[in-house]
CSV table of C-alpha atoms and ligand atoms in Angstrom, one decimal:
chain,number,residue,atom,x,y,z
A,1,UNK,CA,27.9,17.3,12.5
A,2,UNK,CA,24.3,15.7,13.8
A,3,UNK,CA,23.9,12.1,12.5
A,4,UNK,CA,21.1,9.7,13.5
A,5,UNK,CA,22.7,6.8,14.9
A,6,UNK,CA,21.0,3.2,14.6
A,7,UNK,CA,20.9,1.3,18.1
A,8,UNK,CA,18.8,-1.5,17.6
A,9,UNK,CA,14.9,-1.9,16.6
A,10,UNK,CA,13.2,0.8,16.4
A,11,UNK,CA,15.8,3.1,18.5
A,12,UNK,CA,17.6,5.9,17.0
A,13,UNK,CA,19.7,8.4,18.4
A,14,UNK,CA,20.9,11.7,17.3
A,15,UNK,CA,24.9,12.5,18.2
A,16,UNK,CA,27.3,14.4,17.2
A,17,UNK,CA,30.3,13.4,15.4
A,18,UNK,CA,33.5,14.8,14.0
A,19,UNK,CA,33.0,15.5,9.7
A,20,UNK,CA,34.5,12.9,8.0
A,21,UNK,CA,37.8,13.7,5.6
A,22,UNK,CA,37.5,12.2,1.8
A,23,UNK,CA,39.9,9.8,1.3
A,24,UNK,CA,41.7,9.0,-2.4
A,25,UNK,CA,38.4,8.6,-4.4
A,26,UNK,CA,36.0,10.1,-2.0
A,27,UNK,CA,34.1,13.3,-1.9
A,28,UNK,CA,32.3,14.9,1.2
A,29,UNK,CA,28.9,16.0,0.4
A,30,UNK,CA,27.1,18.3,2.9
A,31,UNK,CA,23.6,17.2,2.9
A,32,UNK,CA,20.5,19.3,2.0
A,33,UNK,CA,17.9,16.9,1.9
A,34,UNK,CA,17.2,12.7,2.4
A,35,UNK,CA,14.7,11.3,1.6
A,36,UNK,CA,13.3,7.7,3.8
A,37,UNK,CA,13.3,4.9,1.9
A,38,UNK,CA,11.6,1.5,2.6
A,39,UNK,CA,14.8,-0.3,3.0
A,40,UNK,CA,15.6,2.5,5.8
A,41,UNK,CA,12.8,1.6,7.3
A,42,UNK,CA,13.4,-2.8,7.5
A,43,UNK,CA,17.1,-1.4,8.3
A,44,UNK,CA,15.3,1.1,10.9
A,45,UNK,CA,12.4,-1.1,12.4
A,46,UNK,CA,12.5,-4.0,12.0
A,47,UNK,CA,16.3,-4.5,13.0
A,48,UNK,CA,18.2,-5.3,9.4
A,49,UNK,CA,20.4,-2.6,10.6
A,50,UNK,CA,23.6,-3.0,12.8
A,51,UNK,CA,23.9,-1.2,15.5
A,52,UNK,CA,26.0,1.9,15.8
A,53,UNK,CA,25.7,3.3,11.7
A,54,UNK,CA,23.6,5.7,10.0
A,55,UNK,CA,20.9,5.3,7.3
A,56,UNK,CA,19.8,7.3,4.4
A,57,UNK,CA,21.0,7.0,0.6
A,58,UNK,CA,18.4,8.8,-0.8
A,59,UNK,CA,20.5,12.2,-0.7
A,60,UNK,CA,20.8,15.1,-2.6
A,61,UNK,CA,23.5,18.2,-1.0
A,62,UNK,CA,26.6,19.8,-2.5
A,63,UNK,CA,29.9,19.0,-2.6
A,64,UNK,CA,32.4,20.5,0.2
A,65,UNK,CA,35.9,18.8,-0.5
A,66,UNK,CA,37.1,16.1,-1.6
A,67,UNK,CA,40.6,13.5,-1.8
A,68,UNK,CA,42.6,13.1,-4.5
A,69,UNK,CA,41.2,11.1,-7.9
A,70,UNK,CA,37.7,12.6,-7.8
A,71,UNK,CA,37.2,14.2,-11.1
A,72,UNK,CA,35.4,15.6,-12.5
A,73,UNK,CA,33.9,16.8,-9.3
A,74,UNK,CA,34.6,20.7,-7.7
A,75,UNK,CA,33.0,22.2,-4.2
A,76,UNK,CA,30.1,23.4,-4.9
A,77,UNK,CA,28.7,21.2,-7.1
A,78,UNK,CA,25.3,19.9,-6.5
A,79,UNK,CA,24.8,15.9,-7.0
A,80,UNK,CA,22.6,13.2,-5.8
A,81,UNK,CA,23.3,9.6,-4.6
A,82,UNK,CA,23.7,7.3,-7.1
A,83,UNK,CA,24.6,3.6,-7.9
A,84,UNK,CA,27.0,1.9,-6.4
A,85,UNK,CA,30.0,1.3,-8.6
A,86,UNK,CA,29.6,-2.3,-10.4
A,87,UNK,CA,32.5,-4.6,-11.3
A,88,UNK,CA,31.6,-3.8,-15.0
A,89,UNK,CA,33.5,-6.8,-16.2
A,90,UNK,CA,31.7,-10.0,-15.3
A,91,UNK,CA,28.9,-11.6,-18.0
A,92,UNK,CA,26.1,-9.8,-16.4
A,93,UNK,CA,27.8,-6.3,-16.4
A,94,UNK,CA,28.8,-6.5,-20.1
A,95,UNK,CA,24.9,-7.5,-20.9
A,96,UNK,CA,24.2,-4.0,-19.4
A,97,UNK,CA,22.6,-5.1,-16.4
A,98,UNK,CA,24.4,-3.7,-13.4
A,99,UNK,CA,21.7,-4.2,-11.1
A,100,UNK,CA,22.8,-8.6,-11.4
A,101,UNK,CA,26.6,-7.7,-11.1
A,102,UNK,CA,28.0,-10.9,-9.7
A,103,UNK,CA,30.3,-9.5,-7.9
A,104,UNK,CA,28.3,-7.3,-5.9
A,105,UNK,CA,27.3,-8.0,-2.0
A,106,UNK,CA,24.2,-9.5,-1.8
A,107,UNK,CA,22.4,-7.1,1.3
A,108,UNK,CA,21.4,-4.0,1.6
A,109,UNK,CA,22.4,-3.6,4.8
A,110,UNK,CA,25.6,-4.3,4.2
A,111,UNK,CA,26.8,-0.3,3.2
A,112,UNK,CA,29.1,2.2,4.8
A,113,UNK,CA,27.7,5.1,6.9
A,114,UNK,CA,24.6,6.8,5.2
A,115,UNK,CA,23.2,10.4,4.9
A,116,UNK,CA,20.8,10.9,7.7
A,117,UNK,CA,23.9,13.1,9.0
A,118,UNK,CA,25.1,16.6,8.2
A,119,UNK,CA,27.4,15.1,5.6
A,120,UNK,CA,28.0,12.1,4.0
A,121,UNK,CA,31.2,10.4,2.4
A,122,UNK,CA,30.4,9.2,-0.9
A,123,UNK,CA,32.6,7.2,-3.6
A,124,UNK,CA,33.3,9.5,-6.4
A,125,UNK,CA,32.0,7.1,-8.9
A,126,UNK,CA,28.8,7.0,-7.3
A,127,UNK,CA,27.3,10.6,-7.3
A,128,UNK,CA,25.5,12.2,-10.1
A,129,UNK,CA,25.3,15.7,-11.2
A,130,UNK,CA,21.8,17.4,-10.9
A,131,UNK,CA,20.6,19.3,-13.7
A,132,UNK,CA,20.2,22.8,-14.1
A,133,UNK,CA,16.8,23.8,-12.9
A,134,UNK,CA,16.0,20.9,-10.5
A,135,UNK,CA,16.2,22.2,-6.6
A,136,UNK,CA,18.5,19.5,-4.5
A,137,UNK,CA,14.5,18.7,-2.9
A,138,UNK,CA,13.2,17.2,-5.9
A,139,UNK,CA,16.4,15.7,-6.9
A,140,UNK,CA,16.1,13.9,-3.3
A,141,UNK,CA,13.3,11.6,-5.8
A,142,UNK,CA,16.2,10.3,-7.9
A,143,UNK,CA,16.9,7.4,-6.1
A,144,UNK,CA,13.8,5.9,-5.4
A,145,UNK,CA,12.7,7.1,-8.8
A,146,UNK,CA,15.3,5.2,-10.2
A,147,UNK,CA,14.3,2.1,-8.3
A,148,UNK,CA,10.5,2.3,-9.4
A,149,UNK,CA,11.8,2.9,-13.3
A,150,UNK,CA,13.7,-0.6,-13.1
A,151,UNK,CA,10.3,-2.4,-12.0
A,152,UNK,CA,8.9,-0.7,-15.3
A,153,UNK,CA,11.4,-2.1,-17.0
A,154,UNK,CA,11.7,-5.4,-15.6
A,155,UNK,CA,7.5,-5.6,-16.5
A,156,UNK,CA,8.1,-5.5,-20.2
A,157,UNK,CA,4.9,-3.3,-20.6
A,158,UNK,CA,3.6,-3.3,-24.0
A,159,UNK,CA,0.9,-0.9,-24.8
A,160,UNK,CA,-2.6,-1.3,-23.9
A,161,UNK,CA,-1.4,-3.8,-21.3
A,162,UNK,CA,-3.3,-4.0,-18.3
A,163,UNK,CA,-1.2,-2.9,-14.7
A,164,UNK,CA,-1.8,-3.2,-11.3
A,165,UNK,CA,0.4,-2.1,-8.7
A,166,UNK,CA,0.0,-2.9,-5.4
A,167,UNK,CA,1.4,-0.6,-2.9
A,168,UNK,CA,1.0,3.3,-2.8
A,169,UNK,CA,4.1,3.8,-0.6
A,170,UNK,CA,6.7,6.1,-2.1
A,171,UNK,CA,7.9,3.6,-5.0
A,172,UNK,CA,4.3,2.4,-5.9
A,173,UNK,CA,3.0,6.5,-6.2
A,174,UNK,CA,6.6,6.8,-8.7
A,175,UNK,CA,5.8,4.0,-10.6
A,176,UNK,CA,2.3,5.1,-11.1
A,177,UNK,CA,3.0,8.5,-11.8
A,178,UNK,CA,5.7,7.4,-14.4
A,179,UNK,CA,3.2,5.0,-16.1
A,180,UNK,CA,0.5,8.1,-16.1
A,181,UNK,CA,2.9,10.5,-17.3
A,182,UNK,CA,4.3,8.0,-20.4
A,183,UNK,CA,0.5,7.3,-21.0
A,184,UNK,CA,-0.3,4.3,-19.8
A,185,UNK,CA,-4.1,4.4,-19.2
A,186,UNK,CA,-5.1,1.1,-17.5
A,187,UNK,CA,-3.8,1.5,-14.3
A,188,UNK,CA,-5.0,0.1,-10.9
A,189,UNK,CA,-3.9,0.3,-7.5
A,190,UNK,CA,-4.2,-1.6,-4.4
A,191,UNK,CA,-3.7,-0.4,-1.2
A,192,UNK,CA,-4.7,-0.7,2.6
A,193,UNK,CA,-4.0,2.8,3.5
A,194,UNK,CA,-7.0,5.4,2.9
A,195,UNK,CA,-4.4,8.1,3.0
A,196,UNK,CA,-2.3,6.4,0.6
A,197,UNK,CA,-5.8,5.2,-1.8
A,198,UNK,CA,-6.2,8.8,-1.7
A,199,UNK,CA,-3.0,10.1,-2.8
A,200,UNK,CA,-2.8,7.6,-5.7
A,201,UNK,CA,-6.7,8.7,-6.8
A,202,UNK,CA,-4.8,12.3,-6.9
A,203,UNK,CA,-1.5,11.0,-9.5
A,204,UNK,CA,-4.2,9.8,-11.5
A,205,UNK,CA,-5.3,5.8,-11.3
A,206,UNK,CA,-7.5,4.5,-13.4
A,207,UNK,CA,-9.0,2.5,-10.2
A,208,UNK,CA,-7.8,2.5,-7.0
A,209,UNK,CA,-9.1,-0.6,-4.9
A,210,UNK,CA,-8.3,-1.8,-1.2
A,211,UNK,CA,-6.8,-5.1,-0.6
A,212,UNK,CA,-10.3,-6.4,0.3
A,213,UNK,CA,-12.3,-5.4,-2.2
A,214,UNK,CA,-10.1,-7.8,-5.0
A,215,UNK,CA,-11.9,-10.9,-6.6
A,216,UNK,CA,-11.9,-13.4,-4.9
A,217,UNK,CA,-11.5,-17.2,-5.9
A,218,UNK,CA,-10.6,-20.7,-5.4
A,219,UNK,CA,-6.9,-20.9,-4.6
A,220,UNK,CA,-6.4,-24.1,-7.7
A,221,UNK,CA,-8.0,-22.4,-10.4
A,222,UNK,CA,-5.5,-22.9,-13.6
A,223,UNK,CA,-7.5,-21.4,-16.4
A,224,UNK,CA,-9.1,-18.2,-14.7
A,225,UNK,CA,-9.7,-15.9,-17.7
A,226,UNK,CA,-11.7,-13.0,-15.7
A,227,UNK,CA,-12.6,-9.5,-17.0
A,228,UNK,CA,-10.1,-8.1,-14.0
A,229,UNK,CA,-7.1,-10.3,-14.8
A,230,UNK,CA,-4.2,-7.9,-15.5
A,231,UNK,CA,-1.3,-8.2,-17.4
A,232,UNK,CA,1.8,-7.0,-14.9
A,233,UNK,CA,1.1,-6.0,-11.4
A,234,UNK,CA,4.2,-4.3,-9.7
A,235,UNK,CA,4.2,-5.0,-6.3
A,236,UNK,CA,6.3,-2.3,-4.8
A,237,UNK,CA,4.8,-3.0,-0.3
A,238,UNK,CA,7.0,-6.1,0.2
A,239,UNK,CA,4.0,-7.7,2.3
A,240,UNK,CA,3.4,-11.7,1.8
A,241,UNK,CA,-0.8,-11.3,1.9
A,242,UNK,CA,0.1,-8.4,-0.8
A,243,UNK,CA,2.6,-10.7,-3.2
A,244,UNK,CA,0.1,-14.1,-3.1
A,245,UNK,CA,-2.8,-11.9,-4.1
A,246,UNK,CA,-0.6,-10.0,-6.4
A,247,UNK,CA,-0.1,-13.7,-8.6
A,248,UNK,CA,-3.7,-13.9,-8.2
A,249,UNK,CA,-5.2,-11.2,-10.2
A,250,UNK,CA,-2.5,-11.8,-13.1
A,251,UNK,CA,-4.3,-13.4,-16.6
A,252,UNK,CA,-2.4,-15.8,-19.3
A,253,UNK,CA,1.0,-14.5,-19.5
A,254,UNK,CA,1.1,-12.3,-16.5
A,255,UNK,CA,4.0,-11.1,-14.9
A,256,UNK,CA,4.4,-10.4,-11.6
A,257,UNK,CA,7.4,-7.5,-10.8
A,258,UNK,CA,8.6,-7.9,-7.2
A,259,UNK,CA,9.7,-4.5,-6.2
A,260,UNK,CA,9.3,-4.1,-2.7
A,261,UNK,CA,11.4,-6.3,-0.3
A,262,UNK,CA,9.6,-8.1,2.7
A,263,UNK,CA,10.1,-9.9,5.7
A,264,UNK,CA,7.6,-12.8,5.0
A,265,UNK,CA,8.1,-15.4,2.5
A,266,UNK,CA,4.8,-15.7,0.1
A,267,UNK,CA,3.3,-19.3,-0.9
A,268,UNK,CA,2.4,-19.6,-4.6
A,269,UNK,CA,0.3,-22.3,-6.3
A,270,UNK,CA,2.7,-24.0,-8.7
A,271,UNK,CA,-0.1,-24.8,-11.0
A,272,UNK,CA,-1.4,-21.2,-11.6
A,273,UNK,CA,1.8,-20.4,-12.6
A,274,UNK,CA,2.5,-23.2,-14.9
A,275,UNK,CA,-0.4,-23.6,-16.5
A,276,UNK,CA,-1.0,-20.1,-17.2
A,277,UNK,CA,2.6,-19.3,-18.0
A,278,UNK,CA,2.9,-16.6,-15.1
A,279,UNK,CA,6.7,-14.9,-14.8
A,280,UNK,CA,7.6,-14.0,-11.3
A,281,UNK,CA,10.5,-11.7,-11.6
A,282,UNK,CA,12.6,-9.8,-9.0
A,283,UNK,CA,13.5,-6.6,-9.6
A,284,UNK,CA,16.6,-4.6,-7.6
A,285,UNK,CA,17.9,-1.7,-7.9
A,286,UNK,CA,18.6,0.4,-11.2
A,287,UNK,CA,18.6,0.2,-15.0
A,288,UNK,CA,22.2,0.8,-16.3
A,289,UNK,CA,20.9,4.5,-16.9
A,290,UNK,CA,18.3,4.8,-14.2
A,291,UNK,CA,19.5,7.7,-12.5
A,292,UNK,CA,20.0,9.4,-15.6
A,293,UNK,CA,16.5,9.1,-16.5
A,294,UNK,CA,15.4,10.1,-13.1
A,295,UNK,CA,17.1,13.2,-13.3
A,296,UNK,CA,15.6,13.8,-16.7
A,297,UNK,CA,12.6,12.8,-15.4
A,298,UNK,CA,12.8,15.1,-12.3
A,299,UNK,CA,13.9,18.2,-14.3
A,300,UNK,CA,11.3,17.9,-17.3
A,301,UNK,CA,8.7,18.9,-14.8
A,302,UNK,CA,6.5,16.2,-15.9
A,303,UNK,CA,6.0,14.2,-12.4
A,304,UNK,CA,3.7,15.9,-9.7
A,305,UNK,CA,6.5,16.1,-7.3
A,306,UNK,CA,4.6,18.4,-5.0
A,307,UNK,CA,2.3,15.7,-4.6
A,308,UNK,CA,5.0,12.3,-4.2
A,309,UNK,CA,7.0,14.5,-1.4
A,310,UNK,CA,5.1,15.2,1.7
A,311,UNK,CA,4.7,19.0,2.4
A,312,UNK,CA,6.9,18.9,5.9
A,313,UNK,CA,10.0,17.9,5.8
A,314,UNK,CA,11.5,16.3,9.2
A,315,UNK,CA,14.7,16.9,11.3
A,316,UNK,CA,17.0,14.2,12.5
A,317,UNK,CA,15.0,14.2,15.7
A,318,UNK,CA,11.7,13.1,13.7
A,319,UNK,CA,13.3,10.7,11.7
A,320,UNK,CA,12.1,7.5,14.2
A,321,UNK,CA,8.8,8.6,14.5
A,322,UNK,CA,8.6,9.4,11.1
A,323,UNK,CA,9.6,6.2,10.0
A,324,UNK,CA,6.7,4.3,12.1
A,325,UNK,CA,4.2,6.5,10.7
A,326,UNK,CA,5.8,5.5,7.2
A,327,UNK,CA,6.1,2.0,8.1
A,328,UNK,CA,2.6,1.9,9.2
A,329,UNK,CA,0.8,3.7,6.2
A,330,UNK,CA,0.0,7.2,8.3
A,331,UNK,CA,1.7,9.0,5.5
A,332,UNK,CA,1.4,8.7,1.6
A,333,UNK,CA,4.3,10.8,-0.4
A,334,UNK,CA,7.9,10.6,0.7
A,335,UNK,CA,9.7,11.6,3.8
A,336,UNK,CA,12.5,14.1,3.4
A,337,UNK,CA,14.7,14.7,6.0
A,338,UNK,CA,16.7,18.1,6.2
A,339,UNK,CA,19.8,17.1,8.5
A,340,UNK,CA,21.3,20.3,8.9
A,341,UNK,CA,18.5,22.2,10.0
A,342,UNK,CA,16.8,22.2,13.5
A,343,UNK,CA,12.7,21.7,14.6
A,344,UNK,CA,12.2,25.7,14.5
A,345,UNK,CA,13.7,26.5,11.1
A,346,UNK,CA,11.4,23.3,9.7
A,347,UNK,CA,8.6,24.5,11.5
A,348,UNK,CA,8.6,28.2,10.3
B,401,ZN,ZN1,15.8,4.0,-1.6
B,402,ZN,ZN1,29.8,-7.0,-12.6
């Protein structure tokens, strides 16, 4: 099978490789589509990875064989990628909140082999069915779906609240098309990229601003009550310029969702957030039920996924360059990658 091998920064490689055989609990899935997620591209880019293993869990494909002790699951079926099994006993399991397990590893680049490959291994505890009607493309949106539903959650929106979400990238265009679709009016964007501006204009922002164009103001400034000040922002690009201004536009009470994951450390202004009562709050991974609702989500029909997937999809041997262009902002909607197929069959 083709699998993009990781070799340091920057640097993959396409090889082949013998097809894995599923052990006891695991199931080969041949892959149809992968989508590129941000932490592909840290993992990718900007060297999280470790040389010599293969990205991508943002798959959706159908099941070929599998080992023994993988109910419910038969060839044929067609799942997704889901969570990775949690202890389920410790304090913050029970409370429902899988996505604190404390037994869980603490990276993200700490996983076995991915699915930018013809086929992937998977735990049988860790794939989802897709639902009837849903093609195994849009299904490829569960995961980072399920990602940008948690930051919802973690915001505690009540209605009428005012949003901002910085970052148009994949998880930013989710969570803003989730908060448009469930009706949440007062939505503003912020965002370097014009192509990215753009696309979030499109899903349906109530403003869409670039980084530049926020108020600015003295960096002590406890009891800022401005007309702008938002409620939550979600801050889904990772970026430390993006997260300080972020905590800057929030009012009395904001609460500041980190979503996206960054290389940077941010400085805040201890004051702002104390006297104003500001939450910062990390948010990783999925809801107990995430990729539930993402499938529901997915199949209801309700989410322009025409317009969060970008039209071409990319072979193995476009993944690197597709991932700078990503990384850099040159494309708005999410990167699917069809392993199994080569440049001409994409390109016709
Ligand atoms: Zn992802
Ligand atoms: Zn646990």
């Amino acid at each position: 099978m083709p699998v993009a091998v990781y070799r340091g920064p920057g640097h993959l490689e396409v090889e082949e490789r013998p097809v894995p055989r599923p052990g006891p609990g695991q199931v080969l899935v041949e892959v149809d589509h992968c989508g590129v997620c941000g932490s592909d591209l840290h993992l990718i880019i900007e060297g999280w990875g470790k040389p010599g293993t293969v990205a991508g869990h943002e798959f959706a494909g159908t099941v070929r064989s599998l080992g023994p002790g993988t109910a419910p699951w038969a060839p044929g079926d067609l799942v997704v990628g889901g969570p990775s099994p949690r202890c389920g006993k410790c304090r913050r399991c029970r409370q429902g909140k899988p996505s604190q397990c404390e037994q869980r590893s603490g990276s993200v680049a700490d996983h076995s082999d991915g699915a930018f490959a013809g086929f992937v291994l998977c735990d049988a505890r860790a794939l989802r069915a897709v639902p009837p009607g849903l093609t195994l493309r849009v299904a490829a949106l569960a995961e980072p779906l399920a990602v940008a539903l948690h930051g919802i959650t973690r915001a505690r929106l009540e209605p009428g609240e005012k949003v901002m979400v910085f970052g148009a990238g994949p998880i930013g265009a989710l969570a803003l098309a989730v908060l448009v679709a469930t009706g949440h009016h007062a939505v503003t964007v912020v965002e370097p990229s014009t192509t990215r501006r753009e696309l979030a204009r499109r899903l349906g922002a109530t403003e869409v601003l670039a980084p530049d164009a926020l108020e600015r103001f003295e960096r002590w400034e406890p009891e800022r009550l401005s007309a702008t000040a938002v409620d939550v922002v979600i801050e889904c690009s990772g970026k430390k310029a993006a997260t300080e201004a972020a905590l800057h536009q929030l009012g009395r009470g904001g609460r500041l969702v980190l979503v996206g994951a960054g290389m940077e450390e941010p400085t805040f202004d201890i004051n702002r957030v104390l006297l104003n009562e500001l939450e910062i709050c990390g948010s990783f991974v999925y809801d107990a039920d995430g990729f539930e609702r993402a499938l529901a989500l997915l199949a209801s029909g309700v989410l322009p996924s025409d317009m969060l997937l970008e039209a071409q999809d990319v072979t193995l041997d476009a993944l690197g360059t597709a991932a700078r262009d990503l990384a850099e902002g040159r494309i708005a909607g999410k990167v699917l990658v069809v392993p199994c197929r080569s440049s001409e069959e994409v390109v016709s």
